[in-house]
């Protein structure tokens, strides 16, 4: 189902006209009402009248997360505090949190773009939505909640944590759609398995997961263990929250950006130059309709690529590839760029391993060392344990050695880096209770100073 076909299926020429008109207005508003931005534009000699349409977008400077921090809390807002209906904020792991605000108009759009995403993911009016995104300052919970209501769904505001209870609620209520982070979807799947509930008995049919990078390996796990067809939903609080882009169940190949509201570009991470379709770079987004906090050319830091080719679902909205990582998640190990998701993909195809892993980066002397801790699947762990117990130590050892060597070879061949793989028993690594999984422990930074 397509929630707003008149916008989601608009032909490109018409869409670009809408985008250009909205961009002109946005730039004038920001110039008039945000002194911080006006000063920046004046400094480089840009006037709102220089921007006639989206083809002039490249003339505008980027807005960065640091700009939001430097003007904390409301310095980039175009509206008075009293004209807002809601404020959200990022957790702010490094210093001040990022604060975002919404007018009534912003909230209406927030609901609609999330409804588009839910519909794209298979949800329909009347279905039960089990929403296990965190409610609170994080935009995920309330954003999806509003999207579900806008679509006409029955929303169960489960929020995160207490996984045992989540499973009971899904079973008792017969929820058909699940929304949460991909790592939490796996945690829920584990809890179903622990309670001996088979995927066929789980009422869920669709899952929209996002808010952290994930991979096809994780998708296969989520689909098979929960008995769903899962799709990606992408967003960031600075732009609106979830609903910036979403995958359709038809293709599940790239997330359609809600381009009438959010104009996406891919730029070179070093030079900032725009890149063509298919080339990987940093996603930069301009909000076209936001009232309280419009952002022009916002540097998301997310690494992806765009695809304007036709989609079988009928939407004409451009698709962005699964985010590979954030530029600030990227590790440089032995001079090679490594994203955690690449490691996940490399170990994902090895039999007996799970998507639960952690990267440990260390330096001895001047040499970087990368260790990959990864949990064994329950089946292989039990097989090895049984062999140990029946004194077939040689067999057990051989089994584990083969898995480890294959994982190391896969990492070497796919990423071009040598790593030491450490096999762990199932459930050994800390689990995220709805939050984002801690994938990297880099102890080199401590040694540098
Ligand atoms: Zn599609």
XYZ file of C-alpha atoms and ligand atoms in Angstrom:
450
model
C 0.000 0.000 0.000
C 1.187 3.531 -0.799
C 0.067 6.085 1.809
C 0.412 9.303 -0.234
C 0.572 8.169 -3.863
C 0.205 11.713 -5.239
C 3.598 12.594 -3.704
C 5.322 9.213 -3.559
C 4.630 8.447 -7.235
C 5.066 11.931 -8.693
C 7.023 12.086 -11.932
C 10.511 13.546 -11.540
C 9.951 16.847 -13.351
C 7.004 17.721 -11.143
C 8.842 16.635 -8.027
C 11.875 18.793 -8.872
C 9.631 21.821 -9.338
C 8.127 21.251 -5.902
C 11.614 20.801 -4.428
C 12.974 23.970 -6.049
C 10.072 26.114 -4.841
C 10.375 24.743 -1.316
C 14.163 25.195 -1.291
C 13.915 28.877 -2.275
C 11.505 29.520 0.558
C 13.581 27.554 3.042
C 16.783 29.459 2.267
C 15.021 32.833 2.627
C 13.459 31.810 5.932
C 16.743 30.611 7.386
C 18.533 33.758 6.169
C 15.905 36.024 7.702
C 15.408 34.263 11.010
C 18.690 32.589 12.000
C 21.449 35.158 12.652
C 24.069 32.401 12.954
C 23.329 31.241 9.377
C 22.908 34.747 7.974
C 26.401 35.641 9.173
C 27.811 32.540 7.519
C 26.031 33.262 4.229
C 27.140 36.918 4.323
C 30.728 35.843 4.964
C 30.863 33.784 1.778
C 28.703 36.249 -0.133
C 25.596 34.108 -0.714
C 22.204 35.795 -0.937
C 18.883 33.917 -0.904
C 18.209 35.272 -4.417
C 21.277 33.331 -5.676
C 19.360 30.112 -5.056
C 16.826 29.710 -7.836
C 16.321 25.985 -7.521
C 17.839 22.651 -6.599
C 20.528 23.003 -9.281
C 21.996 25.829 -7.157
C 22.121 23.703 -4.034
C 25.876 23.102 -4.290
C 26.536 26.835 -3.739
C 25.315 26.571 -0.149
C 27.639 25.631 2.715
C 27.076 22.492 4.788
C 25.446 22.596 8.188
C 27.142 20.292 10.671
C 26.345 18.719 13.998
C 28.887 21.056 15.580
C 26.728 24.013 14.441
C 23.851 22.605 16.500
C 26.169 22.200 19.490
C 27.668 25.674 19.087
C 24.194 27.231 19.133
C 22.843 24.962 21.911
C 20.008 24.695 22.638
C 17.816 26.744 20.271
C 20.195 28.867 18.200
C 19.255 27.396 14.800
C 15.496 27.473 15.440
C 13.387 29.757 13.250
C 10.450 29.740 15.655
C 9.843 31.044 19.116
C 9.865 28.430 21.860
C 6.196 29.112 22.564
C 5.301 28.120 18.971
C 6.653 24.594 19.457
C 4.644 21.553 20.491
C 7.519 19.205 21.263
C 11.256 19.007 21.841
C 13.480 15.943 21.404
C 17.192 15.593 22.091
C 20.002 13.182 21.323
C 21.714 11.398 24.185
C 24.807 13.538 23.714
C 27.498 10.982 24.418
C 30.121 13.636 23.800
C 29.218 16.843 25.606
C 26.042 18.757 24.891
C 23.035 16.927 23.446
C 21.582 17.887 20.077
C 18.204 19.556 20.581
C 15.439 19.491 17.962
C 11.972 21.062 18.031
C 8.654 20.601 16.243
C 5.732 22.864 15.425
C 2.245 21.468 14.869
C 3.024 21.400 11.150
C 6.301 19.536 11.738
C 4.529 16.903 13.831
C 1.904 16.406 11.148
C 4.633 15.753 8.575
C 6.477 13.506 11.050
C 3.343 11.375 11.354
C 2.854 11.235 7.604
C 6.398 10.248 6.667
C 6.354 7.496 9.295
C 2.950 6.351 7.986
C 4.465 6.179 4.488
C 7.284 4.029 5.878
C 4.928 1.704 7.734
C 2.759 1.292 4.639
C 5.881 0.636 2.561
C 6.871 -2.072 5.044
C 3.584 -3.957 4.695
C 1.528 -2.376 7.494
C -2.154 -1.606 6.922
C -4.836 0.294 8.819
C -6.302 -1.881 11.557
C -3.157 -3.951 12.089
C -1.519 -4.041 15.533
C 1.830 -2.282 15.775
C 4.160 -3.409 18.565
C 6.416 -0.395 18.975
C 9.583 -1.361 20.852
C 11.525 1.785 20.049
C 12.463 3.819 23.111
C 9.935 6.445 24.167
C 11.376 9.645 25.538
C 13.844 12.206 24.283
C 14.845 9.763 21.504
C 12.691 10.397 18.400
C 12.146 6.711 17.528
C 9.339 5.827 19.932
C 7.041 8.816 19.532
C 7.763 9.172 15.797
C 6.709 5.617 14.950
C 3.839 5.896 17.414
C 2.452 8.882 15.559
C 3.079 7.211 12.194
C 1.053 4.188 13.286
C -1.842 6.351 14.423
C -1.696 8.423 11.242
C -1.964 5.243 9.192
C -4.881 4.056 11.326
C -3.102 1.232 13.116
C -3.595 0.057 16.687
C -0.395 1.067 18.455
C 1.061 -0.816 21.419
C 3.586 1.597 22.987
C 5.798 -1.130 24.438
C 9.010 0.929 24.444
C 12.244 -0.951 25.182
C 13.398 -3.395 27.802
C 11.730 -6.211 29.742
C 12.020 -8.490 26.741
C 10.133 -11.326 28.399
C 7.086 -9.102 28.685
C 7.479 -7.876 25.087
C 7.203 -11.454 23.876
C 4.107 -12.098 25.993
C 2.395 -8.946 24.709
C 3.106 -9.807 21.066
C 1.640 -13.291 21.571
C -1.372 -12.223 23.654
C -2.356 -9.231 21.501
C -1.528 -10.859 18.163
C 0.627 -7.950 16.921
C 1.415 -8.152 13.205
C 4.019 -5.395 12.874
C 7.163 -4.907 14.950
C 9.245 -1.711 15.097
C 12.589 -1.539 16.922
C 16.339 -1.468 16.346
C 17.730 -4.478 14.437
C 19.832 -5.575 17.411
C 16.767 -5.467 19.651
C 14.763 -7.455 17.077
C 17.390 -10.185 17.458
C 17.158 -9.955 21.243
C 13.384 -10.412 20.991
C 13.916 -13.332 18.585
C 16.217 -14.977 21.131
C 13.628 -14.566 23.840
C 10.996 -16.269 21.652
C 13.425 -19.140 21.107
C 14.225 -19.327 24.825
C 10.517 -19.657 25.595
C 10.293 -22.425 22.998
C 7.991 -20.456 20.676
C 8.507 -21.372 17.027
C 8.600 -18.678 14.308
C 5.435 -20.181 12.787
C 3.489 -19.508 15.984
C 4.538 -15.838 16.214
C 1.753 -13.553 14.905
C 4.227 -10.948 13.561
C 4.288 -10.578 9.764
C 6.305 -7.426 9.132
C 9.142 -5.619 10.887
C 10.474 -2.109 10.320
C 13.875 -1.853 11.891
C 16.457 0.912 11.907
C 18.262 3.587 13.958
C 21.547 1.715 13.620
C 23.389 0.246 10.617
C 22.518 -3.381 9.864
C 23.212 -5.929 7.179
C 21.620 -8.600 4.992
C 22.985 -11.206 7.403
C 20.994 -9.695 10.241
C 17.967 -9.376 7.971
C 18.038 -13.108 7.235
C 18.206 -13.856 10.981
C 15.354 -11.486 11.840
C 13.165 -12.837 9.034
C 13.680 -16.508 9.823
C 13.559 -16.311 13.622
C 10.568 -13.974 13.876
C 8.748 -15.208 10.761
C 8.563 -11.685 9.290
C 9.524 -9.787 6.169
C 11.755 -7.036 7.563
C 12.537 -3.694 5.968
C 14.829 -0.825 6.807
C 13.583 2.495 8.137
C 16.097 5.320 8.228
C 16.164 8.668 9.924
C 17.975 10.997 12.250
C 16.619 13.374 14.838
C 18.275 16.438 13.306
C 16.213 15.957 10.133
C 12.963 14.744 11.788
C 13.564 11.318 13.340
C 12.524 8.013 11.717
C 10.776 8.291 8.346
C 13.443 10.141 6.368
C 13.617 7.075 4.130
C 12.243 3.539 4.085
C 12.435 0.296 2.127
C 9.419 -1.142 0.314
C 8.562 -4.804 0.896
C 8.438 -5.334 -2.880
C 12.152 -4.780 -3.481
C 13.906 -4.325 -0.119
C 16.720 -2.890 -2.165
C 17.442 0.644 -1.026
C 15.343 3.010 1.085
C 13.030 5.510 -0.665
C 13.824 9.027 0.572
C 10.726 11.162 1.216
C 12.136 13.664 -1.245
C 9.278 16.137 -1.203
C 10.332 16.834 2.420
C 13.999 15.807 2.533
C 16.313 16.530 -0.369
C 19.215 14.061 -0.413
C 22.656 14.400 -1.994
C 25.784 12.257 -1.856
C 29.068 14.117 -1.532
C 32.722 13.212 -1.393
C 33.707 12.920 2.309
C 37.010 14.730 1.696
C 36.165 17.458 -0.821
C 32.392 17.851 -0.339
C 31.866 17.644 -4.113
C 28.543 16.090 -5.209
C 28.831 12.490 -6.456
C 26.720 10.746 -9.124
C 24.330 7.799 -8.663
C 25.958 4.607 -7.461
C 29.032 6.287 -5.990
C 29.519 5.991 -2.280
C 29.883 9.104 -0.144
C 28.353 11.045 2.708
C 24.596 11.627 2.714
C 23.712 15.322 2.969
C 20.068 16.290 3.550
C 18.197 19.561 3.163
C 14.845 19.793 4.897
C 12.284 21.314 2.519
C 9.259 21.689 4.777
C 10.534 21.791 8.373
C 9.275 24.844 10.261
C 10.936 24.900 13.671
C 14.404 23.684 12.737
C 15.077 23.801 9.004
C 18.540 22.521 8.130
C 20.215 23.268 4.838
C 22.721 20.749 3.499
C 23.005 18.888 6.778
C 26.065 16.634 6.883
C 24.652 13.346 8.261
C 28.024 11.579 8.313
C 26.251 8.432 7.041
C 28.011 6.663 4.176
C 25.725 5.449 1.372
C 24.897 5.904 -2.330
C 21.800 6.911 -4.334
C 19.842 5.085 -7.031
C 17.314 6.917 -9.233
C 16.300 3.820 -11.212
C 12.653 2.739 -11.329
C 11.320 0.650 -8.449
C 8.743 -2.100 -8.958
C 6.637 -0.765 -6.058
C 5.667 2.226 -8.194
C 7.271 4.892 -6.020
C 9.400 7.380 -7.922
C 11.282 8.486 -4.806
C 15.065 7.995 -5.045
C 16.530 5.081 -3.122
C 19.556 5.170 -0.816
C 21.628 2.044 -0.177
C 21.842 0.512 3.287
C 24.074 2.799 5.345
C 27.534 1.302 5.570
C 28.394 3.247 8.703
C 28.956 6.761 9.891
C 32.134 8.502 8.908
C 32.758 8.797 12.641
C 32.194 5.006 13.103
C 34.853 4.257 10.549
C 37.953 2.706 12.005
C 41.343 3.048 10.470
C 43.207 -0.142 11.283
C 46.681 -0.610 9.861
C 45.907 2.214 7.453
C 42.802 0.496 6.054
C 39.294 1.949 6.377
C 37.055 -0.539 8.176
C 33.360 -0.222 8.959
C 31.942 -2.552 11.625
C 29.197 -3.580 9.180
C 31.830 -4.918 6.764
C 33.177 -7.222 9.466
C 29.639 -8.313 10.228
C 29.064 -9.173 6.591
C 32.352 -11.060 6.341
C 31.669 -13.252 9.378
C 27.959 -13.525 8.575
C 28.532 -16.037 5.807
C 30.527 -18.387 8.034
C 28.550 -21.375 9.287
C 28.206 -21.535 13.048
C 28.605 -17.800 13.727
C 25.963 -15.238 14.755
C 25.619 -11.481 14.101
C 26.553 -10.828 17.743
C 30.095 -9.534 17.601
C 32.430 -6.911 18.981
C 35.602 -5.382 17.582
C 38.550 -4.797 19.856
C 41.203 -2.514 18.462
C 44.491 -2.158 20.247
C 48.002 -1.076 19.511
C 51.183 -2.788 20.600
C 54.124 -0.558 19.885
C 53.279 1.083 16.583
C 51.244 -1.836 15.240
C 47.431 -1.906 15.284
C 45.769 -5.136 16.277
C 42.174 -6.066 15.487
C 40.387 -8.782 17.445
C 36.887 -9.850 16.501
C 34.869 -11.444 19.266
C 31.914 -13.330 17.879
C 29.320 -15.584 19.451
C 28.875 -19.131 18.191
C 25.428 -20.293 17.197
C 23.661 -22.371 19.814
C 23.739 -25.470 17.577
C 27.487 -25.403 16.987
C 28.202 -24.566 20.611
C 26.127 -27.537 21.754
C 27.760 -29.787 19.177
C 31.234 -28.810 20.382
C 30.261 -29.133 24.041
C 28.834 -32.611 23.453
C 32.063 -33.663 21.776
C 34.132 -32.337 24.668
C 31.988 -34.160 27.168
C 32.212 -37.442 25.325
C 35.999 -37.164 25.239
C 36.109 -36.350 21.531
C 38.309 -33.369 22.282
C 40.160 -33.624 18.987
C 36.899 -33.379 16.999
C 35.614 -30.434 19.026
C 38.908 -28.647 18.629
C 38.912 -29.273 14.887
C 35.372 -27.953 14.497
C 36.126 -24.710 16.319
C 39.474 -24.237 14.610
C 37.859 -24.577 11.197
C 35.201 -21.992 12.005
C 37.802 -19.574 13.336
C 40.071 -19.990 10.342
C 37.228 -19.556 7.893
C 36.108 -16.360 9.612
C 39.657 -14.988 9.534
C 40.009 -15.894 5.881
C 36.674 -14.247 5.042
C 37.721 -11.002 6.744
C 41.077 -11.059 4.985
C 39.548 -11.691 1.563
C 36.625 -9.266 1.883
C 38.276 -6.345 3.662
C 41.973 -6.905 3.083
C 42.919 -6.901 6.727
C 44.117 -9.610 9.059
C 42.205 -10.009 12.284
C 42.181 -12.512 15.104
C 38.786 -14.114 15.604
C 37.819 -15.088 19.138
C 34.879 -17.467 19.445
C 32.518 -16.929 22.347
C 29.744 -19.004 23.815
C 26.191 -17.832 22.918
C 24.821 -14.811 24.840
C 28.264 -13.861 26.111
C 28.350 -10.291 24.760
C 26.316 -7.529 26.433
C 22.863 -7.101 24.893
C 21.290 -3.803 24.017
C 17.938 -3.296 25.666
C 16.535 -1.432 22.705
C 19.460 0.922 22.495
C 22.273 0.678 20.035
C 24.732 -2.163 20.352
C 28.278 -1.342 21.431
C 30.238 -2.781 18.509
C 33.673 -1.285 18.911
C 36.129 -1.016 21.764
C 39.088 1.044 20.589
C 41.772 1.320 23.235
C 44.308 2.994 20.951
C 43.001 6.475 21.710
C 44.084 6.153 25.308
C 47.627 5.406 24.232
C 47.976 8.248 21.754
C 48.325 11.188 24.156
Zn 10.115 0.557 -3.950
